[in-house]
Amino acid sequence: MKLSDYQLKNKIILVTGANQGIGKAASIRYASLGAKVILLGRNLESLEQVYDEIIKLKYNEPMISLMDLEKADGNDYQAIHENLMNEFGKLDGLLLNASILGDRSPIAHYDSETWARTIHVNLTAQFLLVKSLLPALYESDSASVIFTSSGVGKLGKAFWGAYSVSKFGVEALSQILSSEHEDQVNIRFNCINPGATRTKMRKEAYPYEDEMKLKKPDELMDKYTWLMSDESKKITGQSIDCQ
Ligand code: NDP
């Protein structure tokens, strides 16, 4: 299927961690297909760079939502929902992409504070965001929620600690939500696993790897687009591998 077949015209899509890596590539691709993209992240300067890039390409003007998922409280989640409803009256797509690596160390030596922070950003914040945005997603004719998983979200591996546990949790959260909405045809929940991709996080996890052998975020975007578009309307509760 050609990329042009995946139309996202007039869709309102929120992407977390939109300032770099896979989130940035998805934001630009979604905007190129006609979506209005809300760029969520904690670093204003790099979010503005993505905003400028989208404007320069003459795609739909995006919006910036400044939010630190580590520090956000109930008011922040309520505000993001209210702003969305006031501005658009609905949300059609949610790409839950932001996450942190935590420590790469054995459980015996895993730092407790890093454990709590990693579980919070990678799992609890995803729950809080999706929970607060469900009413806006229900207003869409066809909403797609995409959680970001990992190979270590399906198979526990030494030294992946809280990151792996958080990704297992994300897989469960997606399946639970899918099952809870099995009678609702206008909303679906899936996971995507990008696989080894040339980003800052990958470099942090594998500092000695030859990154030139890895796919760039842009090269994964057909699957990201398909899962966000109405082409995947019947797909729910699945975990999709990109590579
Ligand atoms: P990056 O490190 O490039 O991107 C991570 C994103 O998450 C950044 O935009 C980062 O923002 C954001 N983020 C982290 N903490 C917070 C926070 N507290 N509040 C708001 N935003 C935050 O990594 P990738 O692009 O590789 O990762 C994207 C997703 O893909 C992640 O969920 C990752 O687990 C997953 N993944 C990646 C793989 C890979 O090989 N690259 C393999 C498997 C899964 P900031 O720039 O401010 O830090």
Short mmCIF file of C-alpha atoms and ligand atoms in Angstrom, two decimals:
data_model
loop_
_atom_site.label_atom_id
_atom_site.label_comp_id
_atom_site.label_asym_id
_atom_site.label_seq_id
_atom_site.Cartn_x
_atom_site.Cartn_y
_atom_site.Cartn_z
CA MET A 1 0.00 0.00 0.00
CA LYS A 2 1.28 3.47 -0.85
CA LEU A 3 1.91 6.03 1.86
CA SER A 4 -0.59 8.36 0.22
CA ASP A 5 -3.29 5.79 1.00
CA TYR A 6 -2.88 6.44 4.72
CA GLN A 7 -4.74 9.69 5.05
CA LEU A 8 -4.77 11.47 8.37
CA LYS A 9 -6.53 14.54 7.06
CA ASN A 10 -8.36 16.54 9.75
CA LYS A 11 -7.27 14.17 12.50
CA ILE A 12 -6.19 15.67 15.81
CA ILE A 13 -3.20 13.65 17.04
CA LEU A 14 -1.18 14.07 20.22
CA VAL A 15 2.39 12.72 20.25
CA THR A 16 4.44 12.51 23.47
CA GLY A 17 8.19 12.94 23.30
CA ALA A 18 7.67 14.81 20.03
CA ASN A 19 10.88 16.82 20.23
CA GLN A 20 13.36 14.18 19.04
CA GLY A 21 13.87 10.61 17.85
CA ILE A 22 10.88 8.50 16.89
CA GLY A 23 8.33 10.98 18.30
CA LYS A 24 9.71 13.78 16.13
CA ALA A 25 9.65 11.61 13.00
CA ALA A 26 6.05 10.52 13.72
CA SER A 27 4.92 14.12 14.34
CA ILE A 28 6.34 15.30 11.02
CA ARG A 29 4.95 12.31 9.12
CA TYR A 30 1.48 12.71 10.64
CA ALA A 31 1.51 16.44 9.84
CA SER A 32 2.57 15.64 6.25
CA LEU A 33 -0.57 13.52 5.88
CA GLY A 34 -2.88 16.32 6.95
CA ALA A 35 -3.11 15.84 10.72
CA LYS A 36 -3.14 18.61 13.27
CA VAL A 37 -0.40 17.43 15.63
CA ILE A 38 -0.03 18.38 19.28
CA LEU A 39 3.64 18.16 20.12
CA LEU A 40 4.00 17.17 23.78
CA GLY A 41 7.35 17.29 25.55
CA ARG A 42 9.37 18.88 28.32
CA ASN A 43 11.92 20.82 26.29
CA LEU A 44 10.47 23.95 24.73
CA GLU A 45 13.44 24.80 22.53
CA SER A 46 13.52 21.44 20.73
CA LEU A 47 9.70 21.33 20.50
CA GLU A 48 9.83 24.73 18.79
CA GLN A 49 12.38 23.38 16.31
CA VAL A 50 9.95 20.60 15.33
CA TYR A 51 7.15 23.18 15.13
CA ASP A 52 9.29 25.36 12.82
CA GLU A 53 10.18 22.37 10.64
CA ILE A 54 6.50 21.49 10.17
CA ILE A 55 5.63 25.13 9.35
CA LYS A 56 8.53 25.36 6.88
CA LEU A 57 7.23 22.26 5.09
CA LYS A 58 3.83 24.00 4.85
CA TYR A 59 1.98 21.25 6.70
CA ASN A 60 -0.89 21.91 9.12
CA GLU A 61 0.24 24.23 11.91
CA PRO A 62 0.98 22.07 14.98
CA MET A 63 0.51 23.00 18.64
CA ILE A 64 2.99 22.70 21.47
CA SER A 65 2.04 21.20 24.83
CA LEU A 66 4.81 21.69 27.36
CA MET A 67 4.63 18.92 29.94
CA ASP A 68 7.18 17.02 32.00
CA LEU A 69 5.74 13.55 32.57
CA GLU A 70 7.95 13.09 35.60
CA LYS A 71 6.59 16.15 37.39
CA ALA A 72 3.06 16.62 36.01
CA ASP A 73 0.22 16.54 38.54
CA GLY A 74 -3.55 16.13 38.33
CA ASN A 75 -4.05 19.77 37.30
CA ASP A 76 -1.72 19.36 34.31
CA TYR A 77 -3.64 16.29 33.08
CA GLN A 78 -6.95 18.08 33.54
CA ALA A 79 -5.63 21.16 31.72
CA ILE A 80 -4.46 19.19 28.70
CA HIS A 81 -7.88 17.55 28.40
CA GLU A 82 -9.74 20.85 28.79
CA ASN A 83 -7.52 22.63 26.25
CA LEU A 84 -8.10 19.85 23.72
CA MET A 85 -11.85 19.87 24.22
CA ASN A 86 -12.06 23.69 24.03
CA GLU A 87 -9.92 23.85 20.91
CA PHE A 88 -11.08 20.79 18.93
CA GLY A 89 -13.86 19.02 20.85
CA LYS A 90 -12.16 15.64 20.28
CA LEU A 91 -8.91 13.70 19.99
CA ASP A 92 -8.42 11.19 17.14
CA GLY A 93 -4.99 9.82 17.90
CA LEU A 94 -2.64 9.42 20.83
CA LEU A 95 0.92 8.20 20.32
CA LEU A 96 2.37 7.45 23.76
CA ASN A 97 6.00 7.49 22.77
CA ALA A 98 7.98 9.28 25.50
CA SER A 99 10.02 7.17 27.86
CA ILE A 100 13.34 6.92 29.67
CA LEU A 101 15.87 4.12 29.84
CA GLY A 102 16.56 4.07 33.57
CA ASP A 103 19.60 2.12 34.74
CA ARG A 104 21.16 -0.73 32.81
CA SER A 105 22.14 -2.79 35.84
CA PRO A 106 21.29 -6.01 37.65
CA ILE A 107 18.29 -5.93 39.96
CA ALA A 108 20.63 -6.56 42.92
CA HIS A 109 22.23 -3.16 42.35
CA TYR A 110 19.30 -1.27 40.81
CA ASP A 111 18.90 2.21 42.28
CA SER A 112 15.46 2.46 43.96
CA GLU A 113 14.89 6.10 43.05
CA THR A 114 15.69 5.42 39.37
CA TRP A 115 13.34 2.43 39.50
CA ALA A 116 10.45 4.58 40.78
CA ARG A 117 11.13 7.38 38.27
CA THR A 118 11.35 4.98 35.32
CA ILE A 119 8.12 3.19 36.24
CA HIS A 120 6.45 6.56 36.74
CA VAL A 121 7.46 8.12 33.39
CA ASN A 122 7.15 4.95 31.30
CA LEU A 123 4.01 3.45 32.79
CA THR A 124 2.12 5.53 35.38
CA ALA A 125 2.26 8.70 33.29
CA GLN A 126 0.92 6.74 30.27
CA PHE A 127 -1.99 5.55 32.42
CA LEU A 128 -2.66 9.10 33.70
CA LEU A 129 -2.53 10.59 30.23
CA VAL A 130 -4.74 8.01 28.55
CA LYS A 131 -7.22 8.08 31.45
CA SER A 132 -7.54 11.87 31.34
CA LEU A 133 -7.88 11.91 27.54
CA LEU A 134 -10.41 9.05 27.17
CA PRO A 135 -13.42 11.43 27.13
CA ALA A 136 -11.83 13.39 24.25
CA LEU A 137 -11.01 10.15 22.40
CA TYR A 138 -14.62 8.98 22.77
CA GLU A 139 -15.68 12.07 20.77
CA SER A 140 -13.76 10.81 17.72
CA ASP A 141 -15.39 8.71 14.97
CA SER A 142 -12.28 6.55 14.88
CA ALA A 143 -9.65 6.97 17.60
CA SER A 144 -6.34 5.15 17.72
CA VAL A 145 -4.24 4.92 20.88
CA ILE A 146 -0.71 3.61 20.36
CA PHE A 147 1.50 2.63 23.28
CA THR A 148 5.22 2.17 22.69
CA SER A 149 6.62 -1.17 23.76
CA SER A 150 9.96 -2.89 23.25
CA GLY A 151 11.45 -6.35 22.74
CA VAL A 152 12.12 -6.37 26.49
CA GLY A 153 8.42 -5.64 27.06
CA LYS A 154 7.71 -9.20 25.97
CA LEU A 155 10.80 -11.06 27.17
CA GLY A 156 12.62 -10.09 30.36
CA LYS A 157 16.37 -9.79 29.83
CA ALA A 158 19.28 -9.25 32.23
CA PHE A 159 20.08 -5.64 33.16
CA TRP A 160 16.96 -4.08 31.62
CA GLY A 161 15.35 -3.59 35.06
CA ALA A 162 12.57 -1.03 35.40
CA TYR A 163 12.52 -0.21 31.67
CA SER A 164 11.61 -3.81 30.83
CA VAL A 165 9.05 -4.03 33.65
CA SER A 166 7.47 -0.74 32.52
CA LYS A 167 7.16 -2.01 28.93
CA PHE A 168 5.52 -5.27 30.13
CA GLY A 169 3.13 -2.98 32.01
CA VAL A 170 2.42 -0.93 28.90
CA GLU A 171 1.59 -4.13 26.96
CA ALA A 172 -0.86 -5.08 29.74
CA LEU A 173 -2.40 -1.60 29.89
CA SER A 174 -3.02 -1.65 26.15
CA GLN A 175 -4.63 -5.11 26.28
CA ILE A 176 -6.79 -4.20 29.28
CA LEU A 177 -8.05 -1.02 27.60
CA SER A 178 -8.70 -2.92 24.37
CA SER A 179 -10.68 -5.56 26.24
CA GLU A 180 -12.63 -2.92 28.20
CA HIS A 181 -13.65 -1.29 24.90
CA GLU A 182 -14.43 -4.43 22.91
CA ASP A 183 -17.97 -3.25 22.22
CA GLN A 184 -16.87 0.25 21.19
CA VAL A 185 -15.95 0.27 17.52
CA ASN A 186 -14.77 3.90 17.47
CA ILE A 187 -11.68 3.39 19.63
CA ARG A 188 -8.77 0.98 19.58
CA PHE A 189 -5.62 0.39 21.63
CA ASN A 190 -2.42 -1.21 20.39
CA CYS A 191 1.28 -1.38 21.13
CA ILE A 192 4.06 -0.74 18.69
CA ASN A 193 7.64 -1.95 19.09
CA PRO A 194 9.96 0.15 16.93
CA GLY A 195 12.87 -2.31 17.23
CA ALA A 196 16.51 -1.20 17.14
CA THR A 197 16.44 2.40 15.87
CA ARG A 198 19.07 5.12 15.58
CA THR A 199 18.11 7.48 18.43
CA LYS A 200 19.58 9.03 21.56
CA MET A 201 18.05 6.33 23.76
CA ARG A 202 19.49 3.52 21.66
CA LYS A 203 22.93 5.14 21.85
CA GLU A 204 22.59 5.36 25.63
CA ALA A 205 21.65 1.66 25.82
CA TYR A 206 24.29 0.44 23.34
CA PRO A 207 27.13 3.01 23.31
CA TYR A 208 29.55 0.79 21.34
CA GLU A 209 27.17 -0.31 18.60
CA ASP A 210 27.67 0.82 14.99
CA GLU A 211 24.64 3.10 14.75
CA MET A 212 24.96 3.38 10.98
CA LYS A 213 23.64 -0.21 10.78
CA LEU A 214 20.39 0.82 12.48
CA LYS A 215 17.26 2.10 10.82
CA LYS A 216 16.51 5.79 11.20
CA PRO A 217 13.16 6.79 12.78
CA ASP A 218 11.90 7.97 9.36
CA GLU A 219 12.23 4.44 8.01
CA LEU A 220 9.66 3.09 10.51
CA MET A 221 6.94 5.55 9.74
CA ASP A 222 4.81 3.42 7.40
CA LYS A 223 3.77 1.18 10.33
CA TYR A 224 3.30 4.17 12.65
CA THR A 225 1.07 5.80 10.05
CA TRP A 226 -0.90 2.67 9.26
CA LEU A 227 -1.66 2.09 12.95
CA MET A 228 -2.79 5.71 13.37
CA SER A 229 -4.91 5.76 10.19
CA ASP A 230 -8.36 4.29 9.61
CA GLU A 231 -6.70 1.52 7.58
CA SER A 232 -6.11 -0.24 10.92
CA LYS A 233 -9.60 0.43 12.26
CA LYS A 234 -10.25 -3.23 13.07
CA ILE A 235 -6.91 -3.80 14.80
CA THR A 236 -7.06 -3.68 18.61
CA GLY A 237 -5.24 -5.32 21.52
CA GLN A 238 -2.29 -6.14 19.27
CA SER A 239 1.44 -5.62 19.65
CA ILE A 240 2.94 -4.68 16.32
CA ASP A 241 6.64 -5.09 15.55
CA CYS A 242 8.00 -2.45 13.19
CA GLN A 243 11.03 -4.39 12.01
P1 NDP B 1 14.62 9.27 22.49
O1 NDP B 1 15.49 9.28 23.70
O2 NDP B 1 15.11 9.90 21.25
O3 NDP B 1 13.19 9.86 22.82
C1 NDP B 1 12.56 9.73 24.07
C2 NDP B 1 11.55 10.84 24.17
O4 NDP B 1 10.89 10.77 25.44
C3 NDP B 1 12.22 12.23 24.11
O5 NDP B 1 11.45 13.08 23.32
C4 NDP B 1 12.23 12.65 25.56
O6 NDP B 1 12.28 14.05 25.79
C5 NDP B 1 10.88 12.07 26.00
N1 NDP B 1 10.79 12.09 27.45
C6 NDP B 1 11.55 11.43 28.33
N2 NDP B 1 11.21 11.75 29.59
C7 NDP B 1 10.19 12.65 29.49
C8 NDP B 1 9.43 13.37 30.45
N3 NDP B 1 9.66 13.27 31.76
N4 NDP B 1 8.47 14.21 30.00
C9 NDP B 1 8.24 14.36 28.68
N5 NDP B 1 8.95 13.71 27.72
C10 NDP B 1 9.92 12.86 28.13
O7 NDP B 1 14.29 7.73 22.23
P2 NDP B 1 13.48 6.97 21.08
O8 NDP B 1 12.98 7.92 20.06
O9 NDP B 1 14.31 5.85 20.70
O10 NDP B 1 12.28 6.38 21.95
C11 NDP B 1 10.92 6.49 21.58
C12 NDP B 1 10.17 5.30 22.15
O11 NDP B 1 10.59 4.11 21.47
C13 NDP B 1 10.41 5.05 23.63
O12 NDP B 1 9.20 4.68 24.25
C14 NDP B 1 11.37 3.87 23.64
O13 NDP B 1 11.26 3.12 24.82
C15 NDP B 1 10.91 3.10 22.43
N6 NDP B 1 11.87 2.18 21.85
C16 NDP B 1 12.98 2.63 21.21
C17 NDP B 1 13.87 1.75 20.63
C18 NDP B 1 15.10 2.20 19.93
O14 NDP B 1 15.92 1.35 19.50
N7 NDP B 1 15.31 3.49 19.73
C19 NDP B 1 13.65 0.29 20.71
C20 NDP B 1 12.45 -0.08 21.42
C21 NDP B 1 11.60 0.83 21.95
P3 NDP B 1 13.69 14.80 26.09
O15 NDP B 1 14.32 15.06 24.76
O16 NDP B 1 13.27 16.05 26.79
O17 NDP B 1 14.51 13.89 26.93
#
